[in-house]
Amino acid sequence: DSIGAGVFDRAPTHRPSFADRIASAHPGYDPAMIDAGFCRARSGEVLARIDEVLAWNPDARVFAITLGANDPDAETLRRDLDAIVARVEAAGRIAIVSRLPYQTKYGEDFVAPKNRAIDALVTARGLLPGPDLDAWFRARPDRLEDGLHPDARGAVAASALWADSVAPLYPK
């Protein structure tokens, strides 16, 4: 969704990017990135497009997924995200799902039940966990530019958290 799209967009203000961090931490690795995020995406819309996204680059090995902020409830997210992960894995790829970032925009904590659904999915499927964006932004709500989307420094931090999360995929 727009949160992931913003974090992975590689704008100059979002540097060092995820790719920059991987290249620095793991010499010889310079990941190609396809930013497939789009604004206001709901998990069902992503599910409808996942085969198209998988076809964009058959060599893409890892799919970093931050999704769910726009979903109406945790059960919808869990169902659709499970189907997305199943398609990614069926294509021989690795799915890594982050916890949604804490938000202050709507007052009510819509993120907590969705993150419980994400945690259950990660555990049930035995996935390498993505970053805990909830904990990081909950401790730093000032890094949310509009109460929902990370500001530039928040995006840089999220990229670092993603790089740390996928480190086990690289040789030591």
Coordinates of N, CA, C and O in Angstrom, one line a residue:
D1 N 0.8 -1.2 0.0 CA 0.0 0.0 0.0 C 0.9 1.2 0.0 O 2.1 1.1 -0.2
S2 N 0.3 2.4 0.2 CA 1.1 3.6 0.1 C 2.2 3.7 1.2 O 3.2 4.4 1.0
I3 N 2.1 3.0 2.3 CA 3.1 3.0 3.3 C 4.4 2.3 2.8 O 5.5 2.9 2.8
G4 N 4.2 1.1 2.3 CA 5.3 0.4 1.7 C 5.9 1.1 0.4 O 7.1 1.2 0.2
A5 N 5.0 1.7 -0.4 CA 5.4 2.4 -1.6 C 6.3 3.6 -1.2 O 7.3 3.8 -1.9
G6 N 5.9 4.3 -0.2 CA 6.7 5.4 0.2 C 8.1 5.1 0.8 O 9.1 5.7 0.5
V7 N 8.1 4.0 1.6 CA 9.4 3.6 2.2 C 10.3 3.1 1.1 O 11.5 3.4 1.2
F8 N 9.8 2.4 0.1 CA 10.7 1.8 -0.9 C 10.9 2.6 -2.1 O 11.5 2.1 -3.1
D9 N 10.5 3.8 -2.1 CA 10.5 4.6 -3.4 C 11.9 5.1 -3.8 O 12.1 5.6 -4.9
R10 N 12.9 5.1 -2.9 CA 14.3 5.5 -3.1 C 14.4 7.0 -3.5 O 15.3 7.4 -4.2
A11 N 13.5 7.8 -3.0 CA 13.6 9.2 -3.1 C 14.9 9.7 -2.4 O 15.4 9.0 -1.5
P12 N 15.5 10.8 -2.9 CA 16.8 11.2 -2.3 C 16.6 11.4 -0.7 O 17.6 11.1 0.0
T13 N 15.5 11.9 -0.3 CA 15.3 12.1 1.2 C 15.1 10.8 1.9 O 15.0 10.8 3.1
H14 N 14.9 9.6 1.2 CA 14.7 8.3 1.8 C 16.0 7.5 1.7 O 16.0 6.3 1.7
R15 N 17.2 8.2 1.6 CA 18.4 7.4 1.5 C 19.2 7.5 2.8 O 19.1 8.5 3.5
P16 N 19.9 6.5 3.2 CA 20.1 5.3 2.5 C 18.9 4.4 2.4 O 18.1 4.2 3.4
S17 N 18.7 3.9 1.2 CA 17.5 3.0 0.9 C 17.8 1.6 1.4 O 18.9 1.3 1.9
F18 N 16.8 0.8 1.3 CA 16.9 -0.7 1.6 C 18.1 -1.2 0.8 O 19.0 -1.9 1.3
A19 N 18.1 -1.0 -0.5 CA 19.1 -1.5 -1.4 C 20.5 -1.0 -1.0 O 21.5 -1.8 -1.0
D20 N 20.6 0.3 -0.6 CA 21.9 0.8 -0.1 C 22.4 0.1 1.1 O 23.5 -0.2 1.2
R21 N 21.5 -0.2 2.0 CA 21.8 -0.8 3.3 C 22.3 -2.3 3.0 O 23.2 -2.7 3.7
I22 N 21.6 -3.0 2.2 CA 22.0 -4.4 1.9 C 23.3 -4.4 1.2 O 24.2 -5.2 1.6
A23 N 23.6 -3.5 0.2 CA 24.9 -3.5 -0.5 C 26.0 -3.1 0.5 O 27.1 -3.7 0.4
S24 N 25.7 -2.3 1.5 CA 26.7 -1.9 2.5 C 27.0 -3.1 3.5 O 28.1 -3.4 3.8
A25 N 25.9 -3.7 3.9 CA 26.1 -4.8 4.9 C 26.5 -6.1 4.4 O 27.1 -6.9 5.1
H26 N 26.2 -6.3 3.1 CA 26.5 -7.6 2.5 C 27.3 -7.4 1.1 O 26.7 -7.4 0.1
P27 N 28.6 -7.1 1.2 CA 29.4 -6.9 0.0 C 29.1 -7.9 -1.1 O 29.0 -9.1 -0.8
G28 N 29.0 -7.4 -2.3 CA 28.7 -8.3 -3.4 C 27.2 -8.4 -3.7 O 26.9 -9.0 -4.8
Y29 N 26.4 -7.9 -2.9 CA 24.9 -8.0 -3.1 C 24.4 -6.6 -3.3 O 24.6 -5.7 -2.5
D30 N 23.7 -6.4 -4.4 CA 23.1 -5.1 -4.7 C 21.7 -5.4 -5.2 O 21.5 -5.5 -6.4
P31 N 20.7 -5.5 -4.3 CA 19.4 -6.0 -4.7 C 18.7 -5.0 -5.7 O 18.7 -3.8 -5.5
A32 N 18.1 -5.6 -6.7 CA 17.2 -4.9 -7.6 C 15.9 -4.8 -6.8 O 15.5 -5.7 -6.1
M33 N 15.2 -3.6 -7.0 CA 13.9 -3.5 -6.3 C 12.9 -3.0 -7.3 O 13.1 -2.2 -8.1
I34 N 11.7 -3.6 -7.2 CA 10.5 -3.2 -7.9 C 9.5 -2.8 -6.9 O 9.0 -3.5 -6.1
D35 N 9.2 -1.5 -6.9 CA 8.3 -0.9 -6.0 C 6.9 -1.1 -6.5 O 6.4 -0.4 -7.4
A36 N 6.2 -2.1 -6.1 CA 4.9 -2.5 -6.6 C 3.7 -1.9 -5.8 O 2.6 -2.2 -6.0
G37 N 4.1 -1.1 -4.8 CA 3.0 -0.5 -3.9 C 2.2 0.6 -4.6 O 2.7 1.2 -5.5
F38 N 1.0 0.7 -4.3 CA 0.1 1.7 -4.8 C -0.8 2.2 -3.8 O -1.2 1.5 -2.8
C39 N -1.1 3.5 -3.9 CA -1.9 4.2 -2.8 C -3.3 3.6 -2.7 O -3.9 3.2 -3.6
R40 N -3.7 3.6 -1.4 CA -5.1 3.1 -1.0 C -5.3 1.6 -1.3 O -6.4 1.2 -1.4
A41 N -4.3 0.9 -1.6 CA -4.4 -0.5 -1.9 C -5.0 -1.3 -0.7 O -4.5 -1.1 0.4
R42 N -5.9 -2.2 -1.0 CA -6.4 -3.1 0.0 C -5.9 -4.5 -0.4 O -5.6 -4.7 -1.6
S43 N -5.9 -5.4 0.6 CA -5.3 -6.7 0.3 C -6.0 -7.4 -0.8 O -5.3 -8.1 -1.6
G44 N -7.3 -7.3 -0.9 CA -8.0 -8.0 -2.0 C -7.6 -7.5 -3.4 O -7.5 -8.3 -4.3
E45 N -7.3 -6.2 -3.5 CA -6.8 -5.6 -4.8 C -5.4 -6.1 -5.1 O -5.1 -6.4 -6.3
V46 N -4.6 -6.3 -4.1 CA -3.2 -6.8 -4.3 C -3.3 -8.3 -4.7 O -2.6 -8.7 -5.6
L47 N -4.2 -9.0 -4.0 CA -4.4 -10.4 -4.4 C -4.8 -10.5 -5.9 O -4.3 -11.4 -6.6
A48 N -5.7 -9.6 -6.3 CA -6.2 -9.7 -7.7 C -5.0 -9.4 -8.7 O -5.1 -9.8 -9.9
R49 N -4.0 -8.7 -8.2 CA -2.9 -8.3 -9.1 C -1.6 -9.1 -8.9 O -0.6 -8.9 -9.6
I50 N -1.6 -10.0 -7.9 CA -0.3 -10.6 -7.5 C 0.3 -11.4 -8.6 O 1.5 -11.4 -8.8
D51 N -0.5 -12.1 -9.5 CA 0.1 -12.8 -10.6 C 0.8 -11.9 -11.6 O 1.9 -12.2 -12.1
E52 N 0.2 -10.8 -11.8 CA 0.9 -9.7 -12.7 C 2.2 -9.3 -12.1 O 3.2 -9.2 -12.8
V53 N 2.2 -9.0 -10.8 CA 3.4 -8.5 -10.1 C 4.5 -9.6 -10.1 O 5.6 -9.3 -10.3
L54 N 4.1 -10.9 -9.9 CA 5.0 -12.0 -9.9 C 5.7 -12.1 -11.3 O 6.9 -12.4 -11.4
A55 N 4.9 -11.8 -12.4 CA 5.4 -11.9 -13.7 C 6.3 -10.7 -14.1 O 7.1 -10.9 -15.1
W56 N 6.3 -9.6 -13.4 CA 7.1 -8.5 -13.8 C 8.6 -8.8 -13.9 O 9.3 -8.3 -14.7
N57 N 9.1 -9.6 -12.9 CA 10.5 -10.0 -12.9 C 10.5 -11.4 -12.4 O 10.6 -11.6 -11.1
P58 N 10.6 -12.4 -13.2 CA 10.6 -13.8 -12.8 C 11.9 -14.1 -11.9 O 11.9 -15.1 -11.2
D59 N 12.9 -13.3 -12.0 CA 14.1 -13.5 -11.2 C 14.0 -12.9 -9.8 O 14.8 -13.2 -8.9
A60 N 13.0 -12.1 -9.5 CA 12.8 -11.6 -8.2 C 12.5 -12.7 -7.2 O 11.7 -13.5 -7.4
R61 N 13.3 -12.7 -6.1 CA 13.3 -13.8 -5.2 C 12.5 -13.6 -3.9 O 11.9 -14.4 -3.4
V62 N 12.6 -12.3 -3.5 CA 12.0 -12.0 -2.2 C 10.9 -10.9 -2.4 O 11.2 -9.9 -3.1
F63 N 9.8 -11.1 -1.7 CA 8.7 -10.1 -1.8 C 8.5 -9.5 -0.4 O 8.1 -10.3 0.5
A64 N 8.9 -8.3 -0.2 CA 8.7 -7.5 1.0 C 7.3 -7.0 1.0 O 7.0 -6.1 0.2
I65 N 6.5 -7.3 2.0 CA 5.1 -7.0 2.0 C 4.7 -6.2 3.2 O 4.8 -6.6 4.4
T66 N 4.3 -4.9 3.0 CA 3.7 -4.1 4.0 C 2.3 -3.8 3.5 O 2.2 -3.0 2.6
L67 N 1.3 -4.4 4.1 CA -0.1 -4.3 3.5 C -1.1 -4.4 4.6 O -0.9 -5.2 5.6
G68 N -2.2 -3.7 4.5 CA -3.3 -3.8 5.5 C -3.8 -2.6 6.1 O -4.9 -2.6 6.7
A69 N -3.1 -1.5 5.9 CA -3.6 -0.2 6.6 C -5.0 0.2 6.0 O -5.8 0.8 6.7
N70 N -5.3 -0.2 4.8 CA -6.5 0.2 4.2 C -7.6 -0.8 4.3 O -8.7 -0.6 3.8
D71 N -7.3 -2.0 4.8 CA -8.3 -3.1 4.9 C -9.3 -2.7 6.0 O -8.9 -2.1 7.0
P72 N -10.5 -3.2 5.8 CA -11.6 -2.8 6.8 C -11.5 -3.5 8.1 O -11.9 -3.0 9.1
D73 N -10.8 -4.7 8.1 CA -10.7 -5.4 9.4 C -9.6 -6.5 9.3 O -9.1 -6.8 8.2
A74 N -9.3 -7.0 10.5 CA -8.2 -8.0 10.6 C -8.5 -9.3 9.8 O -7.6 -9.9 9.3
E75 N -9.7 -9.7 9.9 CA -10.1 -11.0 9.2 C -9.9 -10.9 7.7 O -9.4 -11.8 7.1
T76 N -10.4 -9.8 7.1 CA -10.2 -9.6 5.7 C -8.7 -9.6 5.3 O -8.3 -10.3 4.4
L77 N -7.9 -8.9 6.1 CA -6.5 -8.8 5.9 C -5.9 -10.2 6.0 O -5.1 -10.6 5.1
R78 N -6.2 -11.0 7.0 CA -5.6 -12.3 7.2 C -5.9 -13.2 6.1 O -5.1 -13.9 5.5
R79 N -7.2 -13.2 5.7 CA -7.6 -14.1 4.6 C -6.9 -13.8 3.3 O -6.3 -14.6 2.6
D80 N -6.9 -12.5 2.9 CA -6.3 -12.1 1.6 C -4.8 -12.2 1.7 O -4.1 -12.6 0.7
L81 N -4.2 -11.8 2.8 CA -2.7 -11.9 2.9 C -2.3 -13.3 2.9 O -1.2 -13.6 2.3
D82 N -3.0 -14.2 3.5 CA -2.7 -15.7 3.4 C -2.7 -16.1 2.0 O -1.8 -16.8 1.5
A83 N -3.7 -15.7 1.2 CA -3.7 -16.1 -0.2 C -2.6 -15.5 -1.0 O -2.0 -16.1 -1.9
I84 N -2.2 -14.2 -0.7 CA -1.1 -13.6 -1.4 C 0.2 -14.3 -1.1 O 1.0 -14.7 -2.0
V85 N 0.4 -14.6 0.2 CA 1.7 -15.4 0.5 C 1.7 -16.7 -0.1 O 2.7 -17.2 -0.6
A86 N 0.5 -17.4 -0.2 CA 0.5 -18.7 -0.8 C 0.9 -18.6 -2.3 O 1.6 -19.5 -2.8
R87 N 0.4 -17.6 -3.0 CA 0.8 -17.4 -4.4 C 2.2 -17.1 -4.6 O 2.9 -17.6 -5.5
V88 N 2.8 -16.2 -3.7 CA 4.2 -15.9 -3.8 C 5.0 -17.2 -3.6 O 6.0 -17.5 -4.3
E89 N 4.7 -18.0 -2.5 CA 5.4 -19.2 -2.3 C 5.2 -20.2 -3.4 O 6.2 -20.9 -3.7
A90 N 4.0 -20.3 -4.0 CA 3.8 -21.3 -5.1 C 4.6 -20.9 -6.3 O 5.0 -21.8 -7.1
A91 N 5.0 -19.6 -6.4 CA 5.8 -19.2 -7.5 C 7.3 -19.4 -7.2 O 8.2 -19.0 -7.9
G92 N 7.6 -20.0 -6.0 CA 9.0 -20.3 -5.7 C 9.7 -19.1 -5.1 O 10.9 -19.1 -5.0
R93 N 9.0 -18.1 -4.6 CA 9.6 -16.9 -4.0 C 9.4 -16.9 -2.5 O 8.7 -17.7 -1.9
I94 N 10.1 -16.0 -1.9 CA 10.1 -15.8 -0.4 C 9.2 -14.6 -0.1 O 9.5 -13.5 -0.6
A95 N 8.2 -14.8 0.8 CA 7.4 -13.7 1.2 C 7.8 -13.3 2.6 O 8.0 -14.2 3.5
I96 N 8.0 -12.1 2.8 CA 8.3 -11.5 4.2 C 7.3 -10.4 4.4 O 7.2 -9.5 3.6
V97 N 6.6 -10.5 5.5 CA 5.5 -9.6 5.9 C 5.9 -8.8 7.1 O 6.2 -9.4 8.2
S98 N 5.8 -7.5 7.0 CA 6.1 -6.6 8.2 C 4.8 -6.5 9.0 O 3.7 -6.7 8.5
R99 N 5.0 -6.1 10.2 CA 3.9 -5.6 11.0 C 3.6 -4.2 10.6 O 4.5 -3.4 10.2
L100 N 2.3 -3.8 10.6 CA 1.9 -2.5 10.2 C 2.4 -1.4 11.1 O 2.5 -1.7 12.4
P101 N 2.8 -0.2 10.6 CA 3.2 0.8 11.6 C 2.1 1.3 12.4 O 0.9 1.4 11.9
Y102 N 2.4 1.6 13.6 CA 1.4 2.3 14.5 C 0.9 3.6 13.8 O 1.7 4.2 13.0
Q103 N -0.3 3.9 14.0 CA -0.8 5.2 13.4 C -1.5 6.0 14.5 O -2.0 5.4 15.5
T104 N -1.6 7.3 14.3 CA -2.3 8.2 15.2 C -3.4 8.9 14.5 O -4.1 9.7 15.1
K105 N -3.6 8.7 13.2 CA -4.5 9.5 12.4 C -5.9 9.3 12.8 O -6.7 10.3 12.7
Y106 N -6.3 8.1 13.1 CA -7.8 7.8 13.3 C -8.2 7.7 14.8 O -9.3 7.4 15.1
G107 N -7.3 7.9 15.7 CA -7.6 7.8 17.1 C -7.7 6.4 17.6 O -6.8 6.0 18.4
E108 N -8.6 5.6 17.1 CA -8.7 4.2 17.5 C -7.5 3.4 17.0 O -7.1 3.7 15.9
D109 N -7.1 2.4 17.7 CA -5.9 1.6 17.3 C -6.4 0.5 16.4 O -6.6 -0.6 16.8
F110 N -6.5 0.8 15.1 CA -6.9 -0.2 14.1 C -5.8 -1.1 13.8 O -6.0 -2.2 13.2
V111 N -4.6 -0.8 14.1 CA -3.4 -1.5 13.8 C -3.2 -2.8 14.6 O -2.8 -3.8 14.1
A112 N -3.5 -2.7 15.9 CA -3.2 -3.8 16.8 C -3.9 -5.1 16.4 O -3.2 -6.2 16.3
P113 N -5.2 -5.1 16.1 CA -5.8 -6.4 15.7 C -5.3 -6.9 14.3 O -5.1 -8.1 14.1
K114 N -4.9 -6.0 13.4 CA -4.4 -6.4 12.1 C -3.0 -7.0 12.3 O -2.6 -8.0 11.7
N115 N -2.2 -6.4 13.3 CA -0.9 -7.0 13.5 C -1.0 -8.3 14.2 O -0.1 -9.2 14.0
R116 N -2.0 -8.6 15.0 CA -2.2 -9.9 15.6 C -2.4 -10.9 14.5 O -1.9 -12.0 14.5
A117 N -3.2 -10.5 13.5 CA -3.5 -11.4 12.3 C -2.2 -11.6 11.5 O -2.0 -12.8 11.1
I118 N -1.4 -10.6 11.4 CA -0.2 -10.8 10.6 C 0.8 -11.7 11.4 O 1.4 -12.6 10.8
D119 N 0.9 -11.5 12.7 CA 1.7 -12.4 13.5 C 1.3 -13.8 13.4 O 2.1 -14.7 13.3
A120 N -0.1 -14.1 13.5 CA -0.6 -15.4 13.4 C -0.2 -16.0 12.0 O 0.1 -17.2 11.9
L121 N -0.4 -15.3 11.0 CA 0.0 -15.7 9.6 C 1.5 -16.1 9.5 O 1.8 -17.1 9.0
V122 N 2.3 -15.2 10.0 CA 3.8 -15.4 9.9 C 4.1 -16.7 10.7 O 4.9 -17.6 10.2
T123 N 3.5 -16.9 11.8 CA 3.8 -18.1 12.6 C 3.2 -19.4 11.9 O 3.9 -20.4 11.8
A124 N 2.0 -19.3 11.5 CA 1.3 -20.5 10.8 C 2.1 -20.9 9.6 O 2.2 -22.1 9.3
R125 N 2.6 -20.0 8.8 CA 3.3 -20.3 7.6 C 4.8 -20.5 7.7 O 5.5 -20.8 6.8
G126 N 5.3 -20.2 9.0 CA 6.7 -20.4 9.2 C 7.6 -19.4 8.4 O 8.7 -19.7 8.0
L127 N 7.1 -18.2 8.3 CA 7.8 -17.1 7.5 C 8.9 -16.5 8.3 O 8.8 -16.4 9.6
L128 N 9.9 -16.0 7.7 CA 10.9 -15.1 8.3 C 10.1 -13.8 8.6 O 9.5 -13.2 7.7
P129 N 10.1 -13.4 9.8 CA 9.3 -12.2 10.2 C 9.9 -11.0 9.5 O 11.1 -10.8 9.5
G130 N 9.0 -10.1 9.1 CA 9.5 -8.8 8.6 C 9.6 -7.9 9.8 O 9.5 -8.3 11.0
P131 N 9.9 -6.6 9.6 CA 10.2 -5.7 10.7 C 8.9 -5.4 11.5 O 7.8 -5.4 10.9
D132 N 9.2 -5.1 12.7 CA 8.1 -4.6 13.6 C 7.9 -3.1 13.5 O 8.4 -2.4 14.3
L133 N 7.3 -2.7 12.4 CA 7.1 -1.3 12.2 C 6.1 -0.7 13.3 O 6.2 0.5 13.6
D134 N 5.3 -1.5 13.9 CA 4.4 -1.1 14.9 C 5.2 -0.6 16.1 O 5.0 0.6 16.6
A135 N 6.1 -1.4 16.6 CA 6.9 -1.0 17.8 C 7.7 0.2 17.5 O 7.8 1.1 18.4
W136 N 8.3 0.2 16.4 CA 9.2 1.4 16.1 C 8.5 2.7 16.0 O 8.9 3.7 16.7
F137 N 7.3 2.7 15.3 CA 6.6 4.0 15.2 C 5.8 4.3 16.4 O 5.5 5.4 16.7
R138 N 5.4 3.3 17.2 CA 4.7 3.5 18.4 C 5.6 4.2 19.4 O 5.2 5.1 20.2
A139 N 6.9 3.9 19.3 CA 7.9 4.6 20.2 C 8.3 6.0 19.6 O 8.9 6.8 20.3
R140 N 7.9 6.2 18.3 CA 8.3 7.5 17.7 C 7.2 8.0 16.8 O 7.3 8.2 15.6
P141 N 6.0 8.3 17.4 CA 4.9 8.8 16.5 C 5.2 10.1 15.8 O 4.5 10.4 14.8
D142 N 6.2 10.8 16.3 CA 6.6 12.0 15.6 C 7.2 11.8 14.2 O 7.3 12.7 13.4
R143 N 7.5 10.5 13.9 CA 8.1 10.2 12.6 C 7.0 9.8 11.6 O 7.3 9.4 10.5
L144 N 5.7 10.1 12.0 CA 4.6 9.9 11.0 C 4.2 11.3 10.6 O 3.8 12.1 11.4
E145 N 4.4 11.5 9.3 CA 4.1 12.9 8.8 C 2.7 13.3 8.8 O 2.4 14.5 9.0
D146 N 1.7 12.4 8.7 CA 0.3 12.7 8.8 C -0.5 11.8 9.7 O -1.7 11.7 9.6
G147 N 0.3 11.2 10.6 CA -0.4 10.2 11.6 C -0.5 8.8 11.0 O -0.9 7.9 11.7
L148 N -0.1 8.6 9.7 CA -0.2 7.3 9.1 C 1.0 6.9 8.3 O 1.5 5.9 8.4
H149 N 1.5 7.9 7.5 CA 2.7 7.6 6.6 C 4.0 8.1 7.2 O 4.0 9.2 7.8
P150 N 5.0 7.3 7.1 CA 6.3 7.7 7.7 C 6.8 9.0 7.0 O 6.6 9.1 5.8
D151 N 7.4 9.8 7.8 CA 8.1 11.0 7.2 C 9.4 10.5 6.6 O 9.7 9.3 6.6
A152 N 10.2 11.4 6.1 CA 11.5 10.9 5.4 C 12.4 10.2 6.4 O 12.9 9.1 6.0
R153 N 12.6 10.7 7.6 CA 13.4 10.0 8.5 C 12.8 8.6 9.0 O 13.5 7.7 9.2
G154 N 11.5 8.6 9.0 CA 10.8 7.3 9.3 C 10.9 6.3 8.2 O 11.1 5.1 8.5
A155 N 10.9 6.8 7.0 CA 11.1 5.9 5.8 C 12.5 5.3 5.8 O 12.7 4.1 5.6
V156 N 13.5 6.1 6.1 CA 14.9 5.7 6.2 C 15.0 4.6 7.3 O 15.6 3.6 7.1
A157 N 14.4 4.9 8.5 CA 14.4 3.9 9.6 C 13.7 2.6 9.2 O 14.2 1.5 9.5
A158 N 12.6 2.7 8.5 CA 11.9 1.5 8.1 C 12.7 0.7 7.1 O 12.7 -0.5 7.2
S159 N 13.4 1.4 6.2 CA 14.3 0.7 5.3 C 15.4 -0.1 6.1 O 15.8 -1.2 5.7
A160 N 15.9 0.5 7.1 CA 16.9 -0.1 7.9 C 16.4 -1.3 8.6 O 17.0 -2.4 8.7
L161 N 15.1 -1.2 9.1 CA 14.5 -2.3 9.8 C 14.2 -3.5 8.8 O 14.4 -4.6 9.2
W162 N 13.8 -3.1 7.6 CA 13.7 -4.2 6.6 C 15.0 -4.9 6.3 O 15.1 -6.1 6.2
A163 N 16.1 -4.1 6.1 CA 17.4 -4.7 5.9 C 17.8 -5.6 7.0 O 18.4 -6.7 6.7
D164 N 17.6 -5.2 8.2 CA 17.9 -6.1 9.3 C 17.1 -7.3 9.3 O 17.6 -8.4 9.6
S165 N 15.8 -7.2 8.9 CA 14.9 -8.4 8.9 C 15.3 -9.4 7.9 O 15.2 -10.6 8.1
V166 N 15.8 -9.0 6.7 CA 16.2 -9.9 5.7 C 17.6 -10.4 5.8 O 18.1 -11.2 5.0
A167 N 18.4 -9.9 6.7 CA 19.8 -10.3 6.8 C 20.0 -11.8 6.9 O 21.0 -12.3 6.3
P168 N 19.2 -12.6 7.5 CA 19.4 -14.0 7.5 C 19.4 -14.7 6.1 O 19.8 -15.8 5.9
L169 N 18.9 -14.0 5.1 CA 18.8 -14.5 3.7 C 20.2 -14.4 3.0 O 20.4 -15.0 2.0
Y170 N 21.1 -13.6 3.6 CA 22.4 -13.4 3.0 C 23.5 -14.2 3.7 O 23.4 -14.5 4.9
P171 N 24.5 -14.7 3.0 CA 25.6 -15.5 3.6 C 26.3 -14.6 4.7 O 26.4 -13.4 4.5
K172 N 26.8 -15.3 5.7 CA 27.5 -14.6 6.7 C 29.0 -14.3 6.3 O 29.5 -15.1 5.5

